[in-house]
PDB file of C-alpha atoms in Angstrom:
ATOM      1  CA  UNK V 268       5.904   6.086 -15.199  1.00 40.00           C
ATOM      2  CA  UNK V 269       8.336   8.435 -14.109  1.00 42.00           C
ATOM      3  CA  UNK V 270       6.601   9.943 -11.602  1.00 49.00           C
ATOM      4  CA  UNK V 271       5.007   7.035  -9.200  1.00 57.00           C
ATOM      5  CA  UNK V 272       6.828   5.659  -6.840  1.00 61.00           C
ATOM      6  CA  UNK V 273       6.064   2.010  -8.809  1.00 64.00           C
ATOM      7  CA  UNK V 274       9.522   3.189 -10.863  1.00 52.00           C
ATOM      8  CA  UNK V 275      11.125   6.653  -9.043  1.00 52.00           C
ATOM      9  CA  UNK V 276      11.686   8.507  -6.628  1.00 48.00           C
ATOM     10  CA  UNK V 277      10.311  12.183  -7.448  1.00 53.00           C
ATOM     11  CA  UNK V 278       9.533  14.349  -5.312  1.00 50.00           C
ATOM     12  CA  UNK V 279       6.413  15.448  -5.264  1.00 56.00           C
ATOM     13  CA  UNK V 280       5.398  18.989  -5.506  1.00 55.00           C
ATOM     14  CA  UNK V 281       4.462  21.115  -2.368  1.00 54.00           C
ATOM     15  CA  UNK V 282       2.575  24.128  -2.112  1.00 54.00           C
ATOM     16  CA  UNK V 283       4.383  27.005  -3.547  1.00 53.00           C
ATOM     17  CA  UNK V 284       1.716  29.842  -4.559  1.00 53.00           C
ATOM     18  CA  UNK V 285       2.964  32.827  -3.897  1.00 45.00           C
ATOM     19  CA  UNK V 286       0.392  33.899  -1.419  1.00 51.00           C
ATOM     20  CA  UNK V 287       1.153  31.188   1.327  1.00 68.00           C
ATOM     21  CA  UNK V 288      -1.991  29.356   2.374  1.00 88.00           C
ATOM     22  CA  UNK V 289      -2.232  27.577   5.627  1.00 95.00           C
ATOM     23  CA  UNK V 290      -2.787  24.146   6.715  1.00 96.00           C
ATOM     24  CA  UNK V 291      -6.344  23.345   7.281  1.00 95.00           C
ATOM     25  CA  UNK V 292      -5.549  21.457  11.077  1.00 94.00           C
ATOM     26  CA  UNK V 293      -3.255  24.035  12.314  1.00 95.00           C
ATOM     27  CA  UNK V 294      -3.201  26.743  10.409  1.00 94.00           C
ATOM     28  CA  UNK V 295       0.632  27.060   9.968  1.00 94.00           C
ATOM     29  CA  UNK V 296       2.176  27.473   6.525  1.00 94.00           C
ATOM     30  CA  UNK V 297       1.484  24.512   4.820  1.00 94.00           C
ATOM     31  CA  UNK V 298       3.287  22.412   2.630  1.00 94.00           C
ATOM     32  CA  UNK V 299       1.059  19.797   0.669  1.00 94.00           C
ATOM     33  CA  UNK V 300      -1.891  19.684  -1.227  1.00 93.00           C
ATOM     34  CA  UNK V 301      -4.027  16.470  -1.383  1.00 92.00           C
ATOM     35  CA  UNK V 302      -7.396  16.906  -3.092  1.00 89.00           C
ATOM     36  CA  UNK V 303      -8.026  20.977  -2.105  1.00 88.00           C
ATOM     37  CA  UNK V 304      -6.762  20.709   1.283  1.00 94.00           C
ATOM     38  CA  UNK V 305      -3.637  21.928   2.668  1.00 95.00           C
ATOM     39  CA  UNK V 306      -1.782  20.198   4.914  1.00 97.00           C
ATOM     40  CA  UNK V 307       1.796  21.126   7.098  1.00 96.00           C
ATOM     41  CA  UNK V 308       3.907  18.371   7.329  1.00 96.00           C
ATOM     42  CA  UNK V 309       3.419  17.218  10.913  1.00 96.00           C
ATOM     43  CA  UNK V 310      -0.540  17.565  10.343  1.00 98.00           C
ATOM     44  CA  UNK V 311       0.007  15.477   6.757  1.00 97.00           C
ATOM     45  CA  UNK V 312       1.698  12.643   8.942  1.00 97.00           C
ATOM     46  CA  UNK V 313      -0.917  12.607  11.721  1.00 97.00           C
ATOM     47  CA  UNK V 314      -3.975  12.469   8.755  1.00 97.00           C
ATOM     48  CA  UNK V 315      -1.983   9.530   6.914  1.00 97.00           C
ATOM     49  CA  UNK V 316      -1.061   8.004  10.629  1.00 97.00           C
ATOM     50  CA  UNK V 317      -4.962   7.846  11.911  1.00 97.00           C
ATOM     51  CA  UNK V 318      -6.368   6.308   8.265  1.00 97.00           C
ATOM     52  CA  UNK V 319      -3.878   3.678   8.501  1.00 97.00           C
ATOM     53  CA  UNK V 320      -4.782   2.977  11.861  1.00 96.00           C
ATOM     54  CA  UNK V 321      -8.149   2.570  10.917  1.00 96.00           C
ATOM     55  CA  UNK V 322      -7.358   0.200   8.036  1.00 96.00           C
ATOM     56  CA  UNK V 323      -6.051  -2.133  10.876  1.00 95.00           C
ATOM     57  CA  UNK V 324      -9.901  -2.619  11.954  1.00 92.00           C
ATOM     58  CA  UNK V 325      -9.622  -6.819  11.651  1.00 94.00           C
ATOM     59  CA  UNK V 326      -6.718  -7.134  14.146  1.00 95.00           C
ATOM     60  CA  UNK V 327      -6.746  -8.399  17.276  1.00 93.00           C
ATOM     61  CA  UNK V 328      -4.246  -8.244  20.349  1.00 90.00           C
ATOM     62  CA  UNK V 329      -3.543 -12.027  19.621  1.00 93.00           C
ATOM     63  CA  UNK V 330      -3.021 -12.035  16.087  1.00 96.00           C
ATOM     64  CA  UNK V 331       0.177 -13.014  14.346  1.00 97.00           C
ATOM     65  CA  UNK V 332       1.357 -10.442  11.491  1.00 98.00           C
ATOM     66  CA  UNK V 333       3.206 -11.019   8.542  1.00 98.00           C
ATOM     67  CA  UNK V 334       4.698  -7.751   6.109  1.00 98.00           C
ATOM     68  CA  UNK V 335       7.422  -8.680   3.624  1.00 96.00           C
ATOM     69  CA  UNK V 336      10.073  -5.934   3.221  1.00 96.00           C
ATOM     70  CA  UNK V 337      10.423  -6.165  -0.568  1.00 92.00           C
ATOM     71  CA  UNK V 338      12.682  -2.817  -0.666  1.00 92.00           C
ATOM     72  CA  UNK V 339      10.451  -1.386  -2.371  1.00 92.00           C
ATOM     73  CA  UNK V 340       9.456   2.668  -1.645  1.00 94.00           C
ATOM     74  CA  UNK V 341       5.978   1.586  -0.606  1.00 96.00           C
ATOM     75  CA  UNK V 342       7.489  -0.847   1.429  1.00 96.00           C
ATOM     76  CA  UNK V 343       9.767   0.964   3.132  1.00 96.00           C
ATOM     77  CA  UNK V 344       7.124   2.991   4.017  1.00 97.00           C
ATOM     78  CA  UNK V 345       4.564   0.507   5.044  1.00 97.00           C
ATOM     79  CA  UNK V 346       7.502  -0.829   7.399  1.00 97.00           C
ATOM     80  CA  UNK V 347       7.356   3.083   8.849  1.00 96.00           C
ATOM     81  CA  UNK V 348       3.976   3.037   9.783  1.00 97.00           C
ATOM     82  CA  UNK V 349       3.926  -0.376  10.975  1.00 97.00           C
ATOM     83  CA  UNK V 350       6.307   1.207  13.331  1.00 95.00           C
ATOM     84  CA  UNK V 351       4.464   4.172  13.969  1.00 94.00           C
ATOM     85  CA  UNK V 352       1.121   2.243  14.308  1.00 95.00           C
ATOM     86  CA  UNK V 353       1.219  -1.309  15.625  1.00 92.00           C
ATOM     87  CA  UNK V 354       1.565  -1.341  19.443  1.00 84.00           C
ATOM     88  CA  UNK V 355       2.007  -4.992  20.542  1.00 81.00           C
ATOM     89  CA  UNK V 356       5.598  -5.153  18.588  1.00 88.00           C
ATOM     90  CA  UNK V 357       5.875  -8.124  19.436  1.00 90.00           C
ATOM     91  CA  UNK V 358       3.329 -10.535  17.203  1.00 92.00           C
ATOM     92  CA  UNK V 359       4.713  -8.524  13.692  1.00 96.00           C
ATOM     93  CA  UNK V 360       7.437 -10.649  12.313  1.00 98.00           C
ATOM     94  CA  UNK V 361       9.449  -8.343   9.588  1.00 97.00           C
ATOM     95  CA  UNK V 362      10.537 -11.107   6.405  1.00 97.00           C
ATOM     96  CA  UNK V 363      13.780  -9.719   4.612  1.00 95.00           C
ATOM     97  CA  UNK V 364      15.663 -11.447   2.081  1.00 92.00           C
ATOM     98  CA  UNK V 365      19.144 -13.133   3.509  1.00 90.00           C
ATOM     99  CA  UNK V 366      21.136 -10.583   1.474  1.00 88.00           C
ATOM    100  CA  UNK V 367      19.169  -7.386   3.367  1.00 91.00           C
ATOM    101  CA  UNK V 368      21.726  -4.694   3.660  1.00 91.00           C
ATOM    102  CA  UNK V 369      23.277  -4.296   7.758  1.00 93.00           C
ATOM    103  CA  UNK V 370      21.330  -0.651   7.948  1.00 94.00           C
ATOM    104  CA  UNK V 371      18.064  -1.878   6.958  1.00 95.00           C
ATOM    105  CA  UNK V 372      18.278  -4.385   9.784  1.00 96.00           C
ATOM    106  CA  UNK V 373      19.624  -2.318  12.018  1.00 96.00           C
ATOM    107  CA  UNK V 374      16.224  -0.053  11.445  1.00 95.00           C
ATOM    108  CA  UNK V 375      14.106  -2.857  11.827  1.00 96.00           C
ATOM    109  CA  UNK V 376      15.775  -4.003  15.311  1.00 95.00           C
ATOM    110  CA  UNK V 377      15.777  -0.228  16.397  1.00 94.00           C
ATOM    111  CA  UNK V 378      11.771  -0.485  15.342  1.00 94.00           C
ATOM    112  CA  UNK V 379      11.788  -3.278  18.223  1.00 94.00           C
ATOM    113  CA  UNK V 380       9.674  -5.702  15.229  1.00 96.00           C
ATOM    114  CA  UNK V 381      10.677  -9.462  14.962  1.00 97.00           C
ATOM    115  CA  UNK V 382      12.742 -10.168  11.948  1.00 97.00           C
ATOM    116  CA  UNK V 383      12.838 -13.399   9.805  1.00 96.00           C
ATOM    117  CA  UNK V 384      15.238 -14.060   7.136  1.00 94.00           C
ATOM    118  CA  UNK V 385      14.204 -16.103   3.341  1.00 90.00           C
ATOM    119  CA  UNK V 386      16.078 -16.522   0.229  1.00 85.00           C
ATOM    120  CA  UNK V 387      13.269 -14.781  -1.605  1.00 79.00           C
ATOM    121  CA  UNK V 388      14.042 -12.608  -5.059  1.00 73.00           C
ATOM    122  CA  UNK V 389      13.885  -8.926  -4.033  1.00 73.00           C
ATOM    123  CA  UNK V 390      13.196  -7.937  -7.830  1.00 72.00           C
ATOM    124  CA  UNK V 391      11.301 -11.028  -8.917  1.00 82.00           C
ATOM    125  CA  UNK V 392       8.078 -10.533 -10.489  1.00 90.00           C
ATOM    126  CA  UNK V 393       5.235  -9.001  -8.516  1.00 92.00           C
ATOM    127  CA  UNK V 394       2.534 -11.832  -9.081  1.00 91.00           C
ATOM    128  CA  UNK V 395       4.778 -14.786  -8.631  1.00 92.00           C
ATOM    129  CA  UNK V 396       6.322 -12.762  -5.463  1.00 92.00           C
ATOM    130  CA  UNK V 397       2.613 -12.469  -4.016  1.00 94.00           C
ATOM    131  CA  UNK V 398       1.528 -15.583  -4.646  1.00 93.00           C
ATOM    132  CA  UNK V 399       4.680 -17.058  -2.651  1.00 93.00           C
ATOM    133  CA  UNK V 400       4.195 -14.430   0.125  1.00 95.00           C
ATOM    134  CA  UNK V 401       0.431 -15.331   0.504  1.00 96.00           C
ATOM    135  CA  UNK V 402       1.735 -19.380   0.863  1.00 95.00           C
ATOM    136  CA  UNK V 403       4.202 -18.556   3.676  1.00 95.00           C
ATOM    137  CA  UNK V 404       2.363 -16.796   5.818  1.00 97.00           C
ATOM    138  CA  UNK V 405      -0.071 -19.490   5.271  1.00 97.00           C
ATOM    139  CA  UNK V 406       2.718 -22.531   5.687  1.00 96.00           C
ATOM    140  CA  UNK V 407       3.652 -20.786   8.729  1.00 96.00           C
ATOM    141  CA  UNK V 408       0.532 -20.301  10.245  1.00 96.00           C
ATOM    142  CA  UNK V 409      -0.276 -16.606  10.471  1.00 98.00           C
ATOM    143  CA  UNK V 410      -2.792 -14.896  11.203  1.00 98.00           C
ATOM    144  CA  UNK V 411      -2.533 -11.539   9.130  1.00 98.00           C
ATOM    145  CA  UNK V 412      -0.106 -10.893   5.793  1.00 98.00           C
ATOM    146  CA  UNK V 413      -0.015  -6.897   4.961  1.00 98.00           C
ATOM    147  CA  UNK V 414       0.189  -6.238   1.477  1.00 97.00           C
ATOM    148  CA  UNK V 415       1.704  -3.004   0.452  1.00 95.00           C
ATOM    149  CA  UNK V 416      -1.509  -2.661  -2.343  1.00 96.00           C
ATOM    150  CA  UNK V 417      -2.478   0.917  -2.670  1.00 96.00           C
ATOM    151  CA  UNK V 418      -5.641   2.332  -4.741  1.00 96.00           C
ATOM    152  CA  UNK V 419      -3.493   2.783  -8.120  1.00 96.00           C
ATOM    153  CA  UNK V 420      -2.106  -0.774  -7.942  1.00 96.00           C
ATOM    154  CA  UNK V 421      -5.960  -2.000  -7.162  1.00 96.00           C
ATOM    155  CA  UNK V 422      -7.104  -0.191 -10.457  1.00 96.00           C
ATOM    156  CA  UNK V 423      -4.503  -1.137 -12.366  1.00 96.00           C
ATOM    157  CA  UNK V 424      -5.187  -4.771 -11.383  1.00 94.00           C
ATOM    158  CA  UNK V 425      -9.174  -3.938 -13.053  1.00 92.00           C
ATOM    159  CA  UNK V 426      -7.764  -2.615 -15.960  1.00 94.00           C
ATOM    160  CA  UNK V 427      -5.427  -5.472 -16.370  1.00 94.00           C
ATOM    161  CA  UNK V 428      -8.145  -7.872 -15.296  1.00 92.00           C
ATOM    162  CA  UNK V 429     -10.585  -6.656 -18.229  1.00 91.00           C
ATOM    163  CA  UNK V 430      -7.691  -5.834 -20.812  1.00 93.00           C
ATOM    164  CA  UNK V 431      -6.931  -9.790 -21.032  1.00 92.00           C
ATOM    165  CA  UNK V 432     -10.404 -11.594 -19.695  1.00 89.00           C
ATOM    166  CA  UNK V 433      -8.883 -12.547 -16.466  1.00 85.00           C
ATOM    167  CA  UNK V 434     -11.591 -11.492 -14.354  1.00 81.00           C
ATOM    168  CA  UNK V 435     -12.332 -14.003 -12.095  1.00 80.00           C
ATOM    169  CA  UNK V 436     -10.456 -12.872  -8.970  1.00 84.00           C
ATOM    170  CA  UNK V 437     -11.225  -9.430  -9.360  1.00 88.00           C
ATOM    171  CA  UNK V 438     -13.827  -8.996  -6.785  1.00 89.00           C
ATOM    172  CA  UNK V 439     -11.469 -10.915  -4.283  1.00 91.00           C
ATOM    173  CA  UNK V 440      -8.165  -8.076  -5.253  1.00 92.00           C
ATOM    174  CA  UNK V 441     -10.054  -4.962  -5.347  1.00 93.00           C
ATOM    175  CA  UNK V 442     -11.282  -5.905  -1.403  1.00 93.00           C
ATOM    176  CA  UNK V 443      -9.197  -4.023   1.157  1.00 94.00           C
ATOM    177  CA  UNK V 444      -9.181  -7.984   2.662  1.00 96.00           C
ATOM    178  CA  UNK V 445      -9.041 -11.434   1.110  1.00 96.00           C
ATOM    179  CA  UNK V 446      -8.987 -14.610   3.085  1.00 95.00           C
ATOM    180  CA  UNK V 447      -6.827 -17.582   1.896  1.00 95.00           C
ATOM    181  CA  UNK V 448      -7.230 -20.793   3.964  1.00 94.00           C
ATOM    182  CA  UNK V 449      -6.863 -19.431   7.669  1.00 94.00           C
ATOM    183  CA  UNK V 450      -5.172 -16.432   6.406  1.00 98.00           C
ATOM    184  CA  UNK V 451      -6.281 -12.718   6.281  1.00 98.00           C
ATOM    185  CA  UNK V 452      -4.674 -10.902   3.575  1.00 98.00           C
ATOM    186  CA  UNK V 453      -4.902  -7.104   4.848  1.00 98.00           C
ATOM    187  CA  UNK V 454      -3.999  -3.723   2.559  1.00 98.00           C
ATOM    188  CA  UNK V 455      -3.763  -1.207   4.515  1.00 98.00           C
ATOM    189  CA  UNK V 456      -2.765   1.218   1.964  1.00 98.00           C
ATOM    190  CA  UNK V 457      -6.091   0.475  -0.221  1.00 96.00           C
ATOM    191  CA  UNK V 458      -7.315   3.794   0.482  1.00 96.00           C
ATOM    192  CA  UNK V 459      -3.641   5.757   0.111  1.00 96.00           C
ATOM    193  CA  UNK V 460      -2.483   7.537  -3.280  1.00 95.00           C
ATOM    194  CA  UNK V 461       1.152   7.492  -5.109  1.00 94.00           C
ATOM    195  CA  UNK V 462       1.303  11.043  -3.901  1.00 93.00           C
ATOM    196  CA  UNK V 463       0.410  10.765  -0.070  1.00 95.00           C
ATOM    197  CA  UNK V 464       2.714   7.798  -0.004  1.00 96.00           C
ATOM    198  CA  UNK V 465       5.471   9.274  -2.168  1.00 94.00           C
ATOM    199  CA  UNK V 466       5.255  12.328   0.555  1.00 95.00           C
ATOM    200  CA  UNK V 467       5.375   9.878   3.236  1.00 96.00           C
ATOM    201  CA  UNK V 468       8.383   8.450   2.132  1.00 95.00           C
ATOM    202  CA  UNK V 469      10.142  11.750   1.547  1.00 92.00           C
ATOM    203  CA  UNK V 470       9.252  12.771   5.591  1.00 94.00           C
ATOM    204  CA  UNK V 471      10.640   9.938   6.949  1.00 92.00           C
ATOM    205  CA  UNK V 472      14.607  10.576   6.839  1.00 85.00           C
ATOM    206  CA  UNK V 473      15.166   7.489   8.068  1.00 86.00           C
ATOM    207  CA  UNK V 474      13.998   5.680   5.165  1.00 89.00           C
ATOM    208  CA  UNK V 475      15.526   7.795   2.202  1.00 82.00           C
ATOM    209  CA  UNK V 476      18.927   6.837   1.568  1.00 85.00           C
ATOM    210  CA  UNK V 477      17.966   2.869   1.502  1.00 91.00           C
ATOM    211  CA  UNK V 478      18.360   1.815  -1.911  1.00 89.00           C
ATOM    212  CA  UNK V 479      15.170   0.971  -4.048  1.00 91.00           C
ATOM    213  CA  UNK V 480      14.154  -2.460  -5.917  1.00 89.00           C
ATOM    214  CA  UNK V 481      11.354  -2.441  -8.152  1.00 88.00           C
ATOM    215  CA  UNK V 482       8.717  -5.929  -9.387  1.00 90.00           C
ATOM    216  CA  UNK V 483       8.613  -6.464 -12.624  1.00 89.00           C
ATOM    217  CA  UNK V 484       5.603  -5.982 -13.902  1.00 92.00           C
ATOM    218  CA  UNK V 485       4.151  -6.753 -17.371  1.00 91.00           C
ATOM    219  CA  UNK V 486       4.395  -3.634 -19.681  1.00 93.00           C
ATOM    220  CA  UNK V 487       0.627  -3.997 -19.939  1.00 95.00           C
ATOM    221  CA  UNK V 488      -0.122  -3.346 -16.559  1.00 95.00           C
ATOM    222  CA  UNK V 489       2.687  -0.565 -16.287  1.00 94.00           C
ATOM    223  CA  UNK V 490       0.508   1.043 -19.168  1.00 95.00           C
ATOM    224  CA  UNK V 491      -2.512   0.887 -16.948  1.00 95.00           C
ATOM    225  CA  UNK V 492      -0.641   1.926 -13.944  1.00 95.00           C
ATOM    226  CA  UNK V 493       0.470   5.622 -15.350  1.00 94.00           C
ATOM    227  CA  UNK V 494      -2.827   5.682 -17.325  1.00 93.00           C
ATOM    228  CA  UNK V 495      -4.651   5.796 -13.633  1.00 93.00           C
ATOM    229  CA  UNK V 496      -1.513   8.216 -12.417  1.00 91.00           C
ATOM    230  CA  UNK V 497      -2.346  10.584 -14.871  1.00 90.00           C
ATOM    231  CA  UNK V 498      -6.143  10.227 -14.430  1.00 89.00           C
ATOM    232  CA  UNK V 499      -5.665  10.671 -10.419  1.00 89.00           C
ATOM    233  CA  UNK V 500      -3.470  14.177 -10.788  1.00 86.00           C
ATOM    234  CA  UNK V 501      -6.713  15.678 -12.698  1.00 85.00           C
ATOM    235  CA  UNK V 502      -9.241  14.190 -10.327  1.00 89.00           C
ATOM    236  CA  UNK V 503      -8.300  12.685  -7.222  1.00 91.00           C
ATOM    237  CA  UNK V 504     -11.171  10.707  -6.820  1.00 93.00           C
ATOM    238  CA  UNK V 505     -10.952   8.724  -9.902  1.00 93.00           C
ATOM    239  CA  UNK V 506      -9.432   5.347  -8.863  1.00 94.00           C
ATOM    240  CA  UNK V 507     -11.644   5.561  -5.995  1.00 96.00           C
ATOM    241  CA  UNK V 508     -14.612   5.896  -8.157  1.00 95.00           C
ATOM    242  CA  UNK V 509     -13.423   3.078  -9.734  1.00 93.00           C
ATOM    243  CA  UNK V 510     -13.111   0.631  -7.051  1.00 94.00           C
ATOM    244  CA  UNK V 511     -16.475   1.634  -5.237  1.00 94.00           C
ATOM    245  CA  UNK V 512     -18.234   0.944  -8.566  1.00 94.00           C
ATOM    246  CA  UNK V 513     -17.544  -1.884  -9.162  1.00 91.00           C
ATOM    247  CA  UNK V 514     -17.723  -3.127  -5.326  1.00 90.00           C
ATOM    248  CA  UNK V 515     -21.396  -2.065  -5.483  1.00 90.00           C
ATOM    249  CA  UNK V 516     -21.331  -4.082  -8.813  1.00 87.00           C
ATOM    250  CA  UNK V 517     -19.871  -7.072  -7.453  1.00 84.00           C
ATOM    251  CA  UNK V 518     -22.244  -7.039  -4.579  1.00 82.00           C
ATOM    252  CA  UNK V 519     -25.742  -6.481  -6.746  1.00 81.00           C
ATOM    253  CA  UNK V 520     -24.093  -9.717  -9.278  1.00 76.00           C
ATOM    254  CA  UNK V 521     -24.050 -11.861  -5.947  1.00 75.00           C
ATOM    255  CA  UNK V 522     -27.580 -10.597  -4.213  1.00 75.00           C
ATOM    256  CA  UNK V 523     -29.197 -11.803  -7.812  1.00 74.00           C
ATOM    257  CA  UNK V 524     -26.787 -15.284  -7.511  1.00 71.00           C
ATOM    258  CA  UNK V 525     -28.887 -15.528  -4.328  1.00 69.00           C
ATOM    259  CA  UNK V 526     -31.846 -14.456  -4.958  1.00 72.00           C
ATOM    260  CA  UNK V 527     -31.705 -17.202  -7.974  1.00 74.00           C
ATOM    261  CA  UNK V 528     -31.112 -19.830  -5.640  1.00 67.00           C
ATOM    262  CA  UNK V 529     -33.816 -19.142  -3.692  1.00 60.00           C
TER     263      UNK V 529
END
């Protein structure tokens, strides 16, 4: 695990062949590889930029949005993009624990994003930290709760899922949405890697010297998780692969439920 951003904070590796290829947008000396193509920096941002923005499909202008900064790396970054993406500031409310360190909040402020304050456990474990996220944005009547889930984590849930027979929720986790009650449970980083996000975090200065907090996770599942790390370096579409299968899966089970009951 020592090289997703679940546990550190490597950096990953950039381009450096000695015969300098260019970035595919541009065609400036590039600096990233992600799945063949090569990517400059500023190019890298605006490609990770434009498919979070289209992960934010489901909200509208009047929506209320909920993203807990866990101080996490993926949150941190998640809170960049929010930044970067959202344009009515305004309706996304920013939850930090009351012991958030003075710079952190300072960021968030500068970020002009509404900040609310809760005694939750920064390092708690992830499932029992979901769960209560999902039931206060619901308590407190919002709309939308981000989730900083990316493709790995998704995976990792399957293998976990079919590893102990606790499969009954899978169809719901593996969905780049859920809906609880009135609430919309959104991920917009369902369709991001460890590496794109670890590169992410890296390019925005802003966001590097914060300190890091990691869930505790069962060692099963941190098993799983570098198991589809190590898959993903070889083949990049792997965990995708993965979740697409068994969507299609999911969907055929529930067109025969209905075609039963008909």
């Amino acid at each position: 695990m020592d090289k997703s951003f679940l546990c550190s904070k490597k950096y990953p590796k950039e381009n450096k062949s000695l015969i300098k290829n260019l970035c595919i947008s541009c065609k400036q000396d590039s600096n990233i590889v992600i799945k063949d193509t090569e990517y400059c920096n500023q190019c890298f941002t605006s490609v990770q930029l434009k498919k979070y923005r289209k992960n934010l499909d489901i909200i509208e202008k009047d929506h209320k949005v909920l993203f807990c900064l866990s101080q996490s790396l993926i949150s941190y970054v998640m809170l960049f993009f929010i930044f970067k993406c959202f344009r009515l500031k305004d309706k996304i409310f920013i939850l930090v624990s009351t012991d958030c360190d003075k710079k952190i909040l300072d960021l968030i402020e500068k970020f002009q994003l509404n900040i609310i304050k809760d005694n939750f456990i920064i390092n708690s474990n992830y499932e029992e930290y979901r769960t209560n996220m999902i039931n206060f944005a619901s308590d407190n009547n919002f709309d939308i709760l981000l989730l900083d889930e990316n493709i790995h984590m998704l995976v990792t849930f399957v293998l976990t899922g079919f590893c102990t027979n606790q499969i009954q929720n899978l169809n719901e986790r593996i969905q780049n949405t859920e809906k609880y009650k009135n609430l919309y449970i959104l991920k917009p980083f369902s369709n991001f890697i460890d590496k794109e996000i670890l590169y992410c975090y890296f390019l925005f200065k802003e966001i590097v010297s914060f300190k890091i907090y990691n869930f505790k996770f069962e060692p099963l599942f941190l098993k799983c998780y570098d198991f589809v790390y190590h898959l993903s370096l070889r083949n990049y579409s792997t965990p995708f692969n993965v979740i697409n299968t068994l969507k299609k899966a999911f969907l055929e089970i529930k067109e025969e439920e209905l075609n039963i009951k008909l």
